[in-house]
mmCIF file of N, CA and C in Angstrom:
data_model
loop_
_atom_site.group_PDB
_atom_site.id
_atom_site.type_symbol
_atom_site.label_atom_id
_atom_site.label_comp_id
_atom_site.label_asym_id
_atom_site.label_seq_id
_atom_site.Cartn_x
_atom_site.Cartn_y
_atom_site.Cartn_z
ATOM 1 N N UNK K 1 -8.906 12.142 -41.570
ATOM 2 C CA UNK K 1 -7.542 11.877 -41.161
ATOM 3 C C UNK K 1 -7.078 12.897 -40.120
ATOM 4 N N UNK K 2 -7.364 14.192 -40.359
ATOM 5 C CA UNK K 2 -6.974 15.221 -39.409
ATOM 6 C C UNK K 2 -7.681 15.034 -38.076
ATOM 7 N N UNK K 3 -8.973 14.633 -38.137
ATOM 8 C CA UNK K 3 -9.706 14.431 -36.883
ATOM 9 C C UNK K 3 -9.133 13.256 -36.095
ATOM 10 N N UNK K 4 -8.672 12.223 -36.773
ATOM 11 C CA UNK K 4 -8.055 11.085 -36.101
ATOM 12 C C UNK K 4 -6.761 11.515 -35.433
ATOM 13 N N UNK K 5 -5.964 12.301 -36.112
ATOM 14 C CA UNK K 5 -4.705 12.793 -35.545
ATOM 15 C C UNK K 5 -4.990 13.673 -34.344
ATOM 16 N N UNK K 6 -5.998 14.547 -34.445
ATOM 17 C CA UNK K 6 -6.360 15.406 -33.314
ATOM 18 C C UNK K 6 -6.821 14.568 -32.130
ATOM 19 N N UNK K 7 -7.643 13.549 -32.404
ATOM 20 C CA UNK K 7 -8.152 12.692 -31.344
ATOM 21 C C UNK K 7 -7.002 11.968 -30.635
ATOM 22 N N UNK K 8 -6.094 11.386 -31.409
ATOM 23 C CA UNK K 8 -4.941 10.682 -30.829
ATOM 24 C C UNK K 8 -4.075 11.666 -30.046
ATOM 25 N N UNK K 9 -3.882 12.856 -30.587
ATOM 26 C CA UNK K 9 -3.088 13.871 -29.885
ATOM 27 C C UNK K 9 -3.763 14.279 -28.579
ATOM 28 N N UNK K 10 -5.081 14.455 -28.610
ATOM 29 C CA UNK K 10 -5.812 14.832 -27.403
ATOM 30 C C UNK K 10 -5.712 13.745 -26.341
ATOM 31 N N UNK K 11 -5.853 12.494 -26.756
ATOM 32 C CA UNK K 11 -5.736 11.378 -25.816
ATOM 33 C C UNK K 11 -4.325 11.333 -25.232
ATOM 34 N N UNK K 12 -3.324 11.460 -26.066
ATOM 35 C CA UNK K 12 -1.931 11.435 -25.610
ATOM 36 C C UNK K 12 -1.672 12.565 -24.629
ATOM 37 N N UNK K 13 -2.135 13.765 -24.945
ATOM 38 C CA UNK K 13 -1.958 14.916 -24.071
ATOM 39 C C UNK K 13 -2.677 14.696 -22.748
ATOM 40 N N UNK K 14 -3.890 14.159 -22.795
ATOM 41 C CA UNK K 14 -4.660 13.898 -21.569
ATOM 42 C C UNK K 14 -3.955 12.894 -20.686
ATOM 43 N N UNK K 15 -3.449 11.833 -21.279
ATOM 44 C CA UNK K 15 -2.734 10.825 -20.501
ATOM 45 C C UNK K 15 -1.452 11.393 -19.914
ATOM 46 N N UNK K 16 -0.756 12.207 -20.662
ATOM 47 C CA UNK K 16 0.473 12.832 -20.157
ATOM 48 C C UNK K 16 0.148 13.765 -18.994
ATOM 49 N N UNK K 17 -0.920 14.522 -19.126
ATOM 50 C CA UNK K 17 -1.319 15.434 -18.050
ATOM 51 C C UNK K 17 -1.745 14.652 -16.818
ATOM 52 N N UNK K 18 -2.466 13.561 -17.021
ATOM 53 C CA UNK K 18 -2.906 12.737 -15.906
ATOM 54 C C UNK K 18 -1.725 12.129 -15.181
ATOM 55 N N UNK K 19 -0.768 11.582 -15.913
ATOM 56 C CA UNK K 19 0.389 10.971 -15.269
ATOM 57 C C UNK K 19 1.262 12.020 -14.594
ATOM 58 N N UNK K 20 1.283 13.229 -15.104
ATOM 59 C CA UNK K 20 2.085 14.289 -14.490
ATOM 60 C C UNK K 20 1.498 14.702 -13.150
ATOM 61 N N UNK K 21 0.181 14.563 -12.980
ATOM 62 C CA UNK K 21 -0.466 14.962 -11.738
ATOM 63 C C UNK K 21 -0.644 13.794 -10.780
ATOM 64 N N UNK K 22 -0.324 12.604 -11.209
ATOM 65 C CA UNK K 22 -0.538 11.425 -10.386
ATOM 66 C C UNK K 22 0.540 11.301 -9.319
ATOM 67 N N UNK K 23 0.149 10.692 -8.227
ATOM 68 C CA UNK K 23 1.089 10.348 -7.175
ATOM 69 C C UNK K 23 1.329 8.848 -7.254
ATOM 70 N N UNK K 24 2.459 8.414 -6.747
ATOM 71 C CA UNK K 24 2.805 7.004 -6.784
ATOM 72 C C UNK K 24 2.903 6.469 -5.364
ATOM 73 N N UNK K 25 2.315 5.310 -5.140
ATOM 74 C CA UNK K 25 2.417 4.629 -3.858
ATOM 75 C C UNK K 25 3.060 3.265 -4.090
ATOM 76 N N UNK K 26 4.153 3.008 -3.383
ATOM 77 C CA UNK K 26 4.810 1.702 -3.458
ATOM 78 C C UNK K 26 4.874 1.104 -2.061
ATOM 79 N N UNK K 27 4.996 -0.219 -2.010
ATOM 80 C CA UNK K 27 5.113 -0.910 -0.730
ATOM 81 C C UNK K 27 6.304 -1.860 -0.780
ATOM 82 N N UNK K 28 6.766 -2.256 0.404
ATOM 83 C CA UNK K 28 7.888 -3.178 0.509
ATOM 84 C C UNK K 28 7.543 -4.577 0.038
ATOM 85 N N UNK K 29 8.553 -5.432 -0.006
ATOM 86 C CA UNK K 29 8.405 -6.791 -0.517
ATOM 87 C C UNK K 29 7.407 -7.635 0.257
ATOM 88 N N UNK K 30 7.224 -7.362 1.542
ATOM 89 C CA UNK K 30 6.333 -8.199 2.340
ATOM 90 C C UNK K 30 4.918 -7.622 2.474
ATOM 91 N N UNK K 31 4.615 -6.596 1.698
ATOM 92 C CA UNK K 31 3.274 -6.015 1.676
ATOM 93 C C UNK K 31 2.711 -6.061 0.262
ATOM 94 N N UNK K 32 1.417 -6.230 0.166
ATOM 95 C CA UNK K 32 0.717 -6.164 -1.114
ATOM 96 C C UNK K 32 -0.432 -5.178 -0.966
ATOM 97 N N UNK K 33 -0.620 -4.341 -1.957
ATOM 98 C CA UNK K 33 -1.765 -3.440 -1.979
ATOM 99 C C UNK K 33 -2.943 -4.235 -2.535
ATOM 100 N N UNK K 34 -3.986 -4.401 -1.736
ATOM 101 C CA UNK K 34 -5.167 -5.161 -2.134
ATOM 102 C C UNK K 34 -6.219 -4.272 -2.790
ATOM 103 N N UNK K 35 -6.452 -3.082 -2.195
ATOM 104 C CA UNK K 35 -7.440 -2.170 -2.764
ATOM 105 C C UNK K 35 -7.120 -0.744 -2.349
ATOM 106 N N UNK K 36 -7.644 0.182 -3.145
ATOM 107 C CA UNK K 36 -7.565 1.612 -2.846
ATOM 108 C C UNK K 36 -8.996 2.136 -2.908
ATOM 109 N N UNK K 37 -9.455 2.723 -1.815
ATOM 110 C CA UNK K 37 -10.825 3.243 -1.735
ATOM 111 C C UNK K 37 -11.858 2.191 -2.134
ATOM 112 N N UNK K 38 -11.599 0.942 -1.777
ATOM 113 C CA UNK K 38 -12.528 -0.143 -2.065
ATOM 114 C C UNK K 38 -12.420 -0.723 -3.462
ATOM 115 N N UNK K 39 -11.569 -0.161 -4.314
ATOM 116 C CA UNK K 39 -11.378 -0.675 -5.673
ATOM 117 C C UNK K 39 -10.179 -1.609 -5.690
ATOM 118 N N UNK K 40 -10.401 -2.836 -6.120
ATOM 119 C CA UNK K 40 -9.349 -3.850 -6.117
ATOM 120 C C UNK K 40 -8.205 -3.439 -7.047
ATOM 121 N N UNK K 41 -7.001 -3.545 -6.538
ATOM 122 C CA UNK K 41 -5.778 -3.339 -7.314
ATOM 123 C C UNK K 41 -4.845 -4.488 -6.978
ATOM 124 N N UNK K 42 -3.803 -4.637 -7.735
ATOM 125 C CA UNK K 42 -2.819 -5.654 -7.391
ATOM 126 C C UNK K 42 -1.438 -5.116 -7.676
ATOM 127 N N UNK K 43 -0.501 -5.558 -6.905
ATOM 128 C CA UNK K 43 0.868 -5.161 -7.141
ATOM 129 C C UNK K 43 1.480 -4.439 -5.971
ATOM 130 N N UNK K 44 2.672 -3.962 -6.202
ATOM 131 C CA UNK K 44 3.440 -3.267 -5.174
ATOM 132 C C UNK K 44 3.589 -1.785 -5.490
ATOM 133 N N UNK K 45 2.964 -1.329 -6.584
ATOM 134 C CA UNK K 45 3.018 0.088 -6.939
ATOM 135 C C UNK K 45 1.730 0.468 -7.650
ATOM 136 N N UNK K 46 1.149 1.603 -7.266
ATOM 137 C CA UNK K 46 -0.053 2.105 -7.920
ATOM 138 C C UNK K 46 0.069 3.608 -8.139
ATOM 139 N N UNK K 47 -0.614 4.082 -9.169
ATOM 140 C CA UNK K 47 -0.698 5.513 -9.451
ATOM 141 C C UNK K 47 -2.019 6.009 -8.872
ATOM 142 N N UNK K 48 -1.986 7.118 -8.161
ATOM 143 C CA UNK K 48 -3.177 7.668 -7.523
ATOM 144 C C UNK K 48 -3.290 9.150 -7.804
ATOM 145 N N UNK K 49 -4.514 9.628 -7.783
ATOM 146 C CA UNK K 49 -4.745 11.065 -7.861
ATOM 147 C C UNK K 49 -4.414 11.675 -6.502
ATOM 148 N N UNK K 50 -4.108 12.941 -6.489
ATOM 149 C CA UNK K 50 -3.851 13.636 -5.226
ATOM 150 C C UNK K 50 -5.117 13.582 -4.374
ATOM 151 N N UNK K 51 -4.932 13.532 -3.062
ATOM 152 C CA UNK K 51 -6.072 13.509 -2.147
ATOM 153 C C UNK K 51 -5.933 12.425 -1.095
ATOM 154 N N UNK K 52 -7.035 12.181 -0.373
ATOM 155 C CA UNK K 52 -7.058 11.173 0.680
ATOM 156 C C UNK K 52 -7.514 9.836 0.113
ATOM 157 N N UNK K 53 -6.873 8.773 0.571
ATOM 158 C CA UNK K 53 -7.182 7.433 0.081
ATOM 159 C C UNK K 53 -7.160 6.429 1.225
ATOM 160 N N UNK K 54 -8.113 5.500 1.191
ATOM 161 C CA UNK K 54 -8.125 4.378 2.117
ATOM 162 C C UNK K 54 -7.423 3.224 1.426
ATOM 163 N N UNK K 55 -6.326 2.751 2.030
ATOM 164 C CA UNK K 55 -5.488 1.719 1.427
ATOM 165 C C UNK K 55 -5.656 0.424 2.215
ATOM 166 N N UNK K 56 -5.957 -0.649 1.479
ATOM 167 C CA UNK K 56 -6.024 -1.974 2.074
ATOM 168 C C UNK K 56 -4.753 -2.730 1.698
ATOM 169 N N UNK K 57 -4.056 -3.211 2.717
ATOM 170 C CA UNK K 57 -2.797 -3.930 2.532
ATOM 171 C C UNK K 57 -2.919 -5.334 3.100
ATOM 172 N N UNK K 58 -1.993 -6.167 2.707
ATOM 173 C CA UNK K 58 -1.890 -7.493 3.306
ATOM 174 C C UNK K 58 -0.399 -7.798 3.489
ATOM 175 N N UNK K 59 -0.057 -8.249 4.703
ATOM 176 C CA UNK K 59 1.318 -8.638 5.022
ATOM 177 C C UNK K 59 1.472 -10.122 4.740
ATOM 178 N N UNK K 60 2.596 -10.499 4.122
ATOM 179 C CA UNK K 60 2.886 -11.902 3.844
ATOM 180 C C UNK K 60 4.392 -12.059 3.669
ATOM 181 N N UNK K 61 4.980 -12.966 4.462
ATOM 182 C CA UNK K 61 6.408 -13.209 4.330
ATOM 183 C C UNK K 61 6.720 -14.613 4.844
ATOM 184 N N UNK K 62 7.801 -15.187 4.361
ATOM 185 C CA UNK K 62 8.223 -16.537 4.743
ATOM 186 C C UNK K 62 9.497 -16.436 5.568
ATOM 187 N N UNK K 63 9.520 -17.213 6.667
ATOM 188 C CA UNK K 63 10.669 -17.206 7.562
ATOM 189 C C UNK K 63 11.210 -18.623 7.695
ATOM 190 N N UNK K 64 12.532 -18.745 7.619
ATOM 191 C CA UNK K 64 13.212 -20.034 7.659
ATOM 192 C C UNK K 64 13.910 -20.206 9.003
ATOM 193 N N UNK K 65 13.779 -21.387 9.588
ATOM 194 C CA UNK K 65 14.426 -21.643 10.874
ATOM 195 C C UNK K 65 15.856 -22.135 10.704
ATOM 196 N N UNK K 66 16.136 -22.808 9.578
ATOM 197 C CA UNK K 66 17.498 -23.244 9.283
ATOM 198 C C UNK K 66 17.618 -23.477 7.778
ATOM 199 N N UNK K 67 18.796 -23.879 7.346
ATOM 200 C CA UNK K 67 19.050 -24.037 5.906
ATOM 201 C C UNK K 67 18.210 -25.140 5.281
ATOM 202 N N UNK K 68 17.813 -26.142 6.054
ATOM 203 C CA UNK K 68 17.013 -27.246 5.526
ATOM 204 C C UNK K 68 15.507 -27.007 5.641
ATOM 205 N N UNK K 69 15.127 -25.905 6.245
ATOM 206 C CA UNK K 69 13.719 -25.602 6.473
ATOM 207 C C UNK K 69 13.027 -25.171 5.175
ATOM 208 N N UNK K 70 11.766 -25.581 5.012
ATOM 209 C CA UNK K 70 10.993 -25.108 3.863
ATOM 210 C C UNK K 70 10.342 -23.763 4.167
ATOM 211 N N UNK K 71 10.465 -23.317 5.414
ATOM 212 C CA UNK K 71 9.973 -22.005 5.796
ATOM 213 C C UNK K 71 8.532 -22.032 6.265
ATOM 214 N N UNK K 72 8.196 -21.058 7.088
ATOM 215 C CA UNK K 72 6.834 -20.885 7.585
ATOM 216 C C UNK K 72 6.317 -19.528 7.131
ATOM 217 N N UNK K 73 5.125 -19.526 6.566
ATOM 218 C CA UNK K 73 4.510 -18.282 6.131
ATOM 219 C C UNK K 73 3.852 -17.585 7.308
ATOM 220 N N UNK K 74 4.006 -16.268 7.358
ATOM 221 C CA UNK K 74 3.271 -15.432 8.290
ATOM 222 C C UNK K 74 2.468 -14.478 7.420
ATOM 223 N N UNK K 75 1.138 -14.533 7.589
ATOM 224 C CA UNK K 75 0.249 -13.713 6.763
ATOM 225 C C UNK K 75 -0.736 -12.985 7.661
ATOM 226 N N UNK K 76 -1.168 -11.834 7.211
ATOM 227 C CA UNK K 76 -2.151 -11.060 7.965
ATOM 228 C C UNK K 76 -3.506 -11.122 7.280
ATOM 229 N N UNK K 77 -4.510 -10.771 8.041
ATOM 230 C CA UNK K 77 -5.812 -10.466 7.468
ATOM 231 C C UNK K 77 -5.665 -9.103 6.787
ATOM 232 N N UNK K 78 -6.672 -8.633 6.056
ATOM 233 C CA UNK K 78 -6.569 -7.297 5.466
ATOM 234 C C UNK K 78 -6.304 -6.234 6.532
ATOM 235 N N UNK K 79 -5.425 -5.294 6.206
ATOM 236 C CA UNK K 79 -5.053 -4.198 7.090
ATOM 237 C C UNK K 79 -5.291 -2.887 6.364
ATOM 238 N N UNK K 80 -5.761 -1.878 7.086
ATOM 239 C CA UNK K 80 -6.172 -0.625 6.464
ATOM 240 C C UNK K 80 -5.448 0.568 7.068
ATOM 241 N N UNK K 81 -5.187 1.551 6.214
ATOM 242 C CA UNK K 81 -4.686 2.842 6.655
ATOM 243 C C UNK K 81 -5.178 3.904 5.685
ATOM 244 N N UNK K 82 -5.197 5.126 6.155
ATOM 245 C CA UNK K 82 -5.594 6.239 5.296
ATOM 246 C C UNK K 82 -4.361 7.090 5.032
ATOM 247 N N UNK K 83 -4.173 7.456 3.768
ATOM 248 C CA UNK K 83 -3.035 8.296 3.409
ATOM 249 C C UNK K 83 -3.525 9.497 2.620
ATOM 250 N N UNK K 84 -2.755 10.548 2.667
ATOM 251 C CA UNK K 84 -3.034 11.763 1.911
ATOM 252 C C UNK K 84 -1.844 12.020 0.996
ATOM 253 N N UNK K 85 -2.139 12.199 -0.286
ATOM 254 C CA UNK K 85 -1.088 12.410 -1.275
ATOM 255 C C UNK K 85 -1.273 13.761 -1.947
ATOM 256 N N UNK K 86 -0.151 14.353 -2.353
ATOM 257 C CA UNK K 86 -0.193 15.562 -3.159
ATOM 258 C C UNK K 86 0.237 15.205 -4.577
ATOM 259 N N UNK K 87 0.022 16.109 -5.516
ATOM 260 C CA UNK K 87 0.406 15.855 -6.905
ATOM 261 C C UNK K 87 1.894 15.562 -7.013
ATOM 262 N N UNK K 88 2.217 14.630 -7.874
ATOM 263 C CA UNK K 88 3.604 14.246 -8.167
ATOM 264 C C UNK K 88 4.377 13.741 -6.957
ATOM 265 N N UNK K 89 3.683 13.321 -5.920
ATOM 266 C CA UNK K 89 4.357 12.804 -4.732
ATOM 267 C C UNK K 89 4.580 11.303 -4.890
ATOM 268 N N UNK K 90 5.733 10.843 -4.495
ATOM 269 C CA UNK K 90 6.042 9.417 -4.523
ATOM 270 C C UNK K 90 6.185 8.946 -3.082
ATOM 271 N N UNK K 91 5.231 8.138 -2.633
ATOM 272 C CA UNK K 91 5.234 7.639 -1.264
ATOM 273 C C UNK K 91 5.585 6.165 -1.232
ATOM 274 N N UNK K 92 6.174 5.760 -0.121
ATOM 275 C CA UNK K 92 6.515 4.363 0.092
ATOM 276 C C UNK K 92 6.052 3.945 1.480
ATOM 277 N N UNK K 93 5.466 2.755 1.578
ATOM 278 C CA UNK K 93 5.072 2.176 2.860
ATOM 279 C C UNK K 93 5.965 0.962 3.111
ATOM 280 N N UNK K 94 6.625 0.963 4.261
ATOM 281 C CA UNK K 94 7.562 -0.111 4.604
ATOM 282 C C UNK K 94 7.275 -0.626 6.007
ATOM 283 N N UNK K 95 7.450 -1.922 6.200
ATOM 284 C CA UNK K 95 7.380 -2.497 7.537
ATOM 285 C C UNK K 95 8.741 -2.339 8.199
ATOM 286 N N UNK K 96 8.783 -2.464 9.525
ATOM 287 C CA UNK K 96 10.104 -2.485 10.158
ATOM 288 C C UNK K 96 10.831 -3.757 9.744
ATOM 289 N N UNK K 97 12.127 -3.808 9.982
ATOM 290 C CA UNK K 97 12.907 -5.015 9.660
ATOM 291 C C UNK K 97 12.465 -6.123 10.605
ATOM 292 N N UNK K 98 12.005 -7.224 10.023
ATOM 293 C CA UNK K 98 11.540 -8.378 10.793
ATOM 294 C C UNK K 98 12.466 -9.548 10.481
ATOM 295 N N UNK K 99 13.223 -9.993 11.473
ATOM 296 C CA UNK K 99 14.260 -10.992 11.246
ATOM 297 C C UNK K 99 13.790 -12.431 11.367
ATOM 298 N N UNK K 100 12.693 -12.655 12.100
ATOM 299 C CA UNK K 100 12.271 -14.037 12.314
ATOM 300 C C UNK K 100 10.757 -14.134 12.431
ATOM 301 N N UNK K 101 10.302 -15.365 12.503
ATOM 302 C CA UNK K 101 8.861 -15.630 12.535
ATOM 303 C C UNK K 101 8.193 -15.041 13.789
ATOM 304 N N UNK K 102 8.861 -15.087 14.912
ATOM 305 C CA UNK K 102 8.298 -14.540 16.155
ATOM 306 C C UNK K 102 8.059 -13.045 16.007
ATOM 307 N N UNK K 103 9.035 -12.326 15.465
ATOM 308 C CA UNK K 103 8.870 -10.888 15.243
ATOM 309 C C UNK K 103 7.737 -10.612 14.263
ATOM 310 N N UNK K 104 7.650 -11.419 13.227
ATOM 311 C CA UNK K 104 6.606 -11.224 12.221
ATOM 312 C C UNK K 104 5.216 -11.452 12.811
ATOM 313 N N UNK K 105 5.065 -12.482 13.632
ATOM 314 C CA UNK K 105 3.757 -12.745 14.262
ATOM 315 C C UNK K 105 3.377 -11.622 15.219
ATOM 316 N N UNK K 106 4.347 -11.084 15.943
ATOM 317 C CA UNK K 106 4.081 -9.937 16.817
ATOM 318 C C UNK K 106 3.701 -8.712 15.984
ATOM 319 N N UNK K 107 4.382 -8.536 14.865
ATOM 320 C CA UNK K 107 4.072 -7.421 13.971
ATOM 321 C C UNK K 107 2.618 -7.502 13.488
ATOM 322 N N UNK K 108 2.167 -8.692 13.107
ATOM 323 C CA UNK K 108 0.799 -8.859 12.607
ATOM 324 C C UNK K 108 -0.222 -8.507 13.690
ATOM 325 N N UNK K 109 0.136 -8.726 14.965
ATOM 326 C CA UNK K 109 -0.778 -8.363 16.060
ATOM 327 C C UNK K 109 -0.860 -6.846 16.253
ATOM 328 N N UNK K 110 0.225 -6.127 15.975
ATOM 329 C CA UNK K 110 0.258 -4.668 16.135
ATOM 330 C C UNK K 110 1.002 -4.047 14.952
ATOM 331 N N UNK K 111 0.377 -4.051 13.769
ATOM 332 C CA UNK K 111 1.077 -3.603 12.558
ATOM 333 C C UNK K 111 1.205 -2.081 12.446
ATOM 334 N N UNK K 112 2.388 -1.672 12.055
ATOM 335 C CA UNK K 112 2.707 -0.269 11.805
ATOM 336 C C UNK K 112 3.573 -0.222 10.550
ATOM 337 N N UNK K 113 3.330 0.761 9.693
ATOM 338 C CA UNK K 113 4.187 0.970 8.540
ATOM 339 C C UNK K 113 4.796 2.359 8.627
ATOM 340 N N UNK K 114 5.944 2.512 8.010
ATOM 341 C CA UNK K 114 6.584 3.818 7.917
ATOM 342 C C UNK K 114 6.308 4.370 6.528
ATOM 343 N N UNK K 115 5.711 5.538 6.481
ATOM 344 C CA UNK K 115 5.429 6.224 5.227
ATOM 345 C C UNK K 115 6.554 7.217 4.986
ATOM 346 N N UNK K 116 7.210 7.111 3.840
ATOM 347 C CA UNK K 116 8.283 8.031 3.493
ATOM 348 C C UNK K 116 8.062 8.561 2.081
ATOM 349 N N UNK K 117 8.635 9.730 1.830
ATOM 350 C CA UNK K 117 8.589 10.304 0.486
ATOM 351 C C UNK K 117 9.919 10.964 0.185
ATOM 352 N N UNK K 118 10.137 11.218 -1.087
ATOM 353 C CA UNK K 118 11.384 11.846 -1.524
ATOM 354 C C UNK K 118 11.516 13.273 -1.004
ATOM 355 N N UNK K 119 10.381 13.919 -0.710
ATOM 356 C CA UNK K 119 10.449 15.306 -0.239
ATOM 357 C C UNK K 119 10.565 15.412 1.283
ATOM 358 N N UNK K 120 10.949 14.314 1.953
ATOM 359 C CA UNK K 120 11.250 14.380 3.374
ATOM 360 C C UNK K 120 10.131 13.952 4.305
ATOM 361 N N UNK K 121 9.022 13.570 3.774
ATOM 362 C CA UNK K 121 7.914 13.109 4.620
ATOM 363 C C UNK K 121 8.293 11.766 5.245
ATOM 364 N N UNK K 122 8.115 11.648 6.556
ATOM 365 C CA UNK K 122 8.477 10.432 7.264
ATOM 366 C C UNK K 122 7.574 10.307 8.486
ATOM 367 N N UNK K 123 6.654 9.336 8.462
ATOM 368 C CA UNK K 123 5.751 9.166 9.589
ATOM 369 C C UNK K 123 5.357 7.701 9.744
ATOM 370 N N UNK K 124 5.065 7.320 10.972
ATOM 371 C CA UNK K 124 4.596 5.969 11.256
ATOM 372 C C UNK K 124 3.076 5.961 11.250
ATOM 373 N N UNK K 125 2.505 4.974 10.580
ATOM 374 C CA UNK K 125 1.060 4.826 10.496
ATOM 375 C C UNK K 125 0.654 3.479 11.069
ATOM 376 N N UNK K 126 -0.255 3.487 12.018
ATOM 377 C CA UNK K 126 -0.795 2.234 12.534
ATOM 378 C C UNK K 126 -1.769 1.679 11.518
ATOM 379 N N UNK K 127 -1.723 0.379 11.328
ATOM 380 C CA UNK K 127 -2.666 -0.287 10.441
ATOM 381 C C UNK K 127 -3.800 -0.852 11.281
ATOM 382 N N UNK K 128 -4.983 -0.859 10.708
ATOM 383 C CA UNK K 128 -6.162 -1.335 11.415
ATOM 384 C C UNK K 128 -6.737 -2.560 10.718
ATOM 385 N N UNK K 129 -7.321 -3.447 11.521
ATOM 386 C CA UNK K 129 -8.069 -4.555 10.945
ATOM 387 C C UNK K 129 -9.406 -4.012 10.449
ATOM 388 N N UNK K 130 -10.142 -4.844 9.741
ATOM 389 C CA UNK K 130 -11.446 -4.421 9.249
ATOM 390 C C UNK K 130 -12.386 -4.095 10.412
ATOM 391 N N UNK K 131 -12.350 -4.894 11.471
ATOM 392 C CA UNK K 131 -13.207 -4.650 12.637
ATOM 393 C C UNK K 131 -12.854 -3.314 13.297
ATOM 394 N N UNK K 132 -11.567 -3.023 13.438
ATOM 395 C CA UNK K 132 -11.149 -1.754 14.035
ATOM 396 C C UNK K 132 -11.577 -0.577 13.173
ATOM 397 N N UNK K 133 -11.454 -0.724 11.861
ATOM 398 C CA UNK K 133 -11.862 0.339 10.942
ATOM 399 C C UNK K 133 -13.363 0.594 11.045
ATOM 400 N N UNK K 134 -14.160 -0.471 11.066
ATOM 401 C CA UNK K 134 -15.614 -0.323 11.166
ATOM 402 C C UNK K 134 -16.004 0.315 12.492
ATOM 403 N N UNK K 135 -15.337 -0.072 13.579
ATOM 404 C CA UNK K 135 -15.614 0.531 14.897
ATOM 405 C C UNK K 135 -15.326 2.021 14.877
ATOM 406 N N UNK K 136 -14.217 2.399 14.237
ATOM 407 C CA UNK K 136 -13.854 3.815 14.151
ATOM 408 C C UNK K 136 -14.886 4.579 13.333
ATOM 409 N N UNK K 137 -15.328 4.006 12.236
ATOM 410 C CA UNK K 137 -16.333 4.676 11.397
ATOM 411 C C UNK K 137 -17.651 4.820 12.121
ATOM 412 N N UNK K 138 -18.069 3.791 12.837
ATOM 413 C CA UNK K 138 -19.333 3.860 13.570
ATOM 414 C C UNK K 138 -19.262 4.848 14.719
ATOM 415 N N UNK K 139 -18.112 4.951 15.371
ATOM 416 C CA UNK K 139 -17.943 5.897 16.466
ATOM 417 C C UNK K 139 -18.009 7.338 15.971
ATOM 418 N N UNK K 140 -17.610 7.558 14.724
ATOM 419 C CA UNK K 140 -17.608 8.910 14.156
ATOM 420 C C UNK K 140 -18.995 9.359 13.720
ATOM 421 N N UNK K 141 -19.945 8.449 13.685
ATOM 422 C CA UNK K 141 -21.302 8.796 13.222
ATOM 423 C C UNK K 141 -22.095 9.514 14.270
#
């Protein structure tokens, strides 16, 4: 019985310590996190360890031309960026305000997100397609 209590306490303490050191990454409504460092994830918020991470995102949003319109979807292929997180940092990736389908299609051709944090971090990050990412990796070899 004592060993079970110790085991449960150790697990609880480990999880608390892990969550205390984790960083949080969230994205806006029109972005989805597809993978982190090649590991599939889903959702608009993930917990990450401190360090550098390759983030795969996908843009998707619906734009309406009028009140009777069923809307047109604008979607991107996978988009990649690299981010660096510190312990207990909460980061957010947001697209610029896109008011219509034309702006959204232009955005997908040249995607940029704004990375912000509660501690004042604010920077624009260009997103890359898979082909651009592979070209960059091969050029670095």
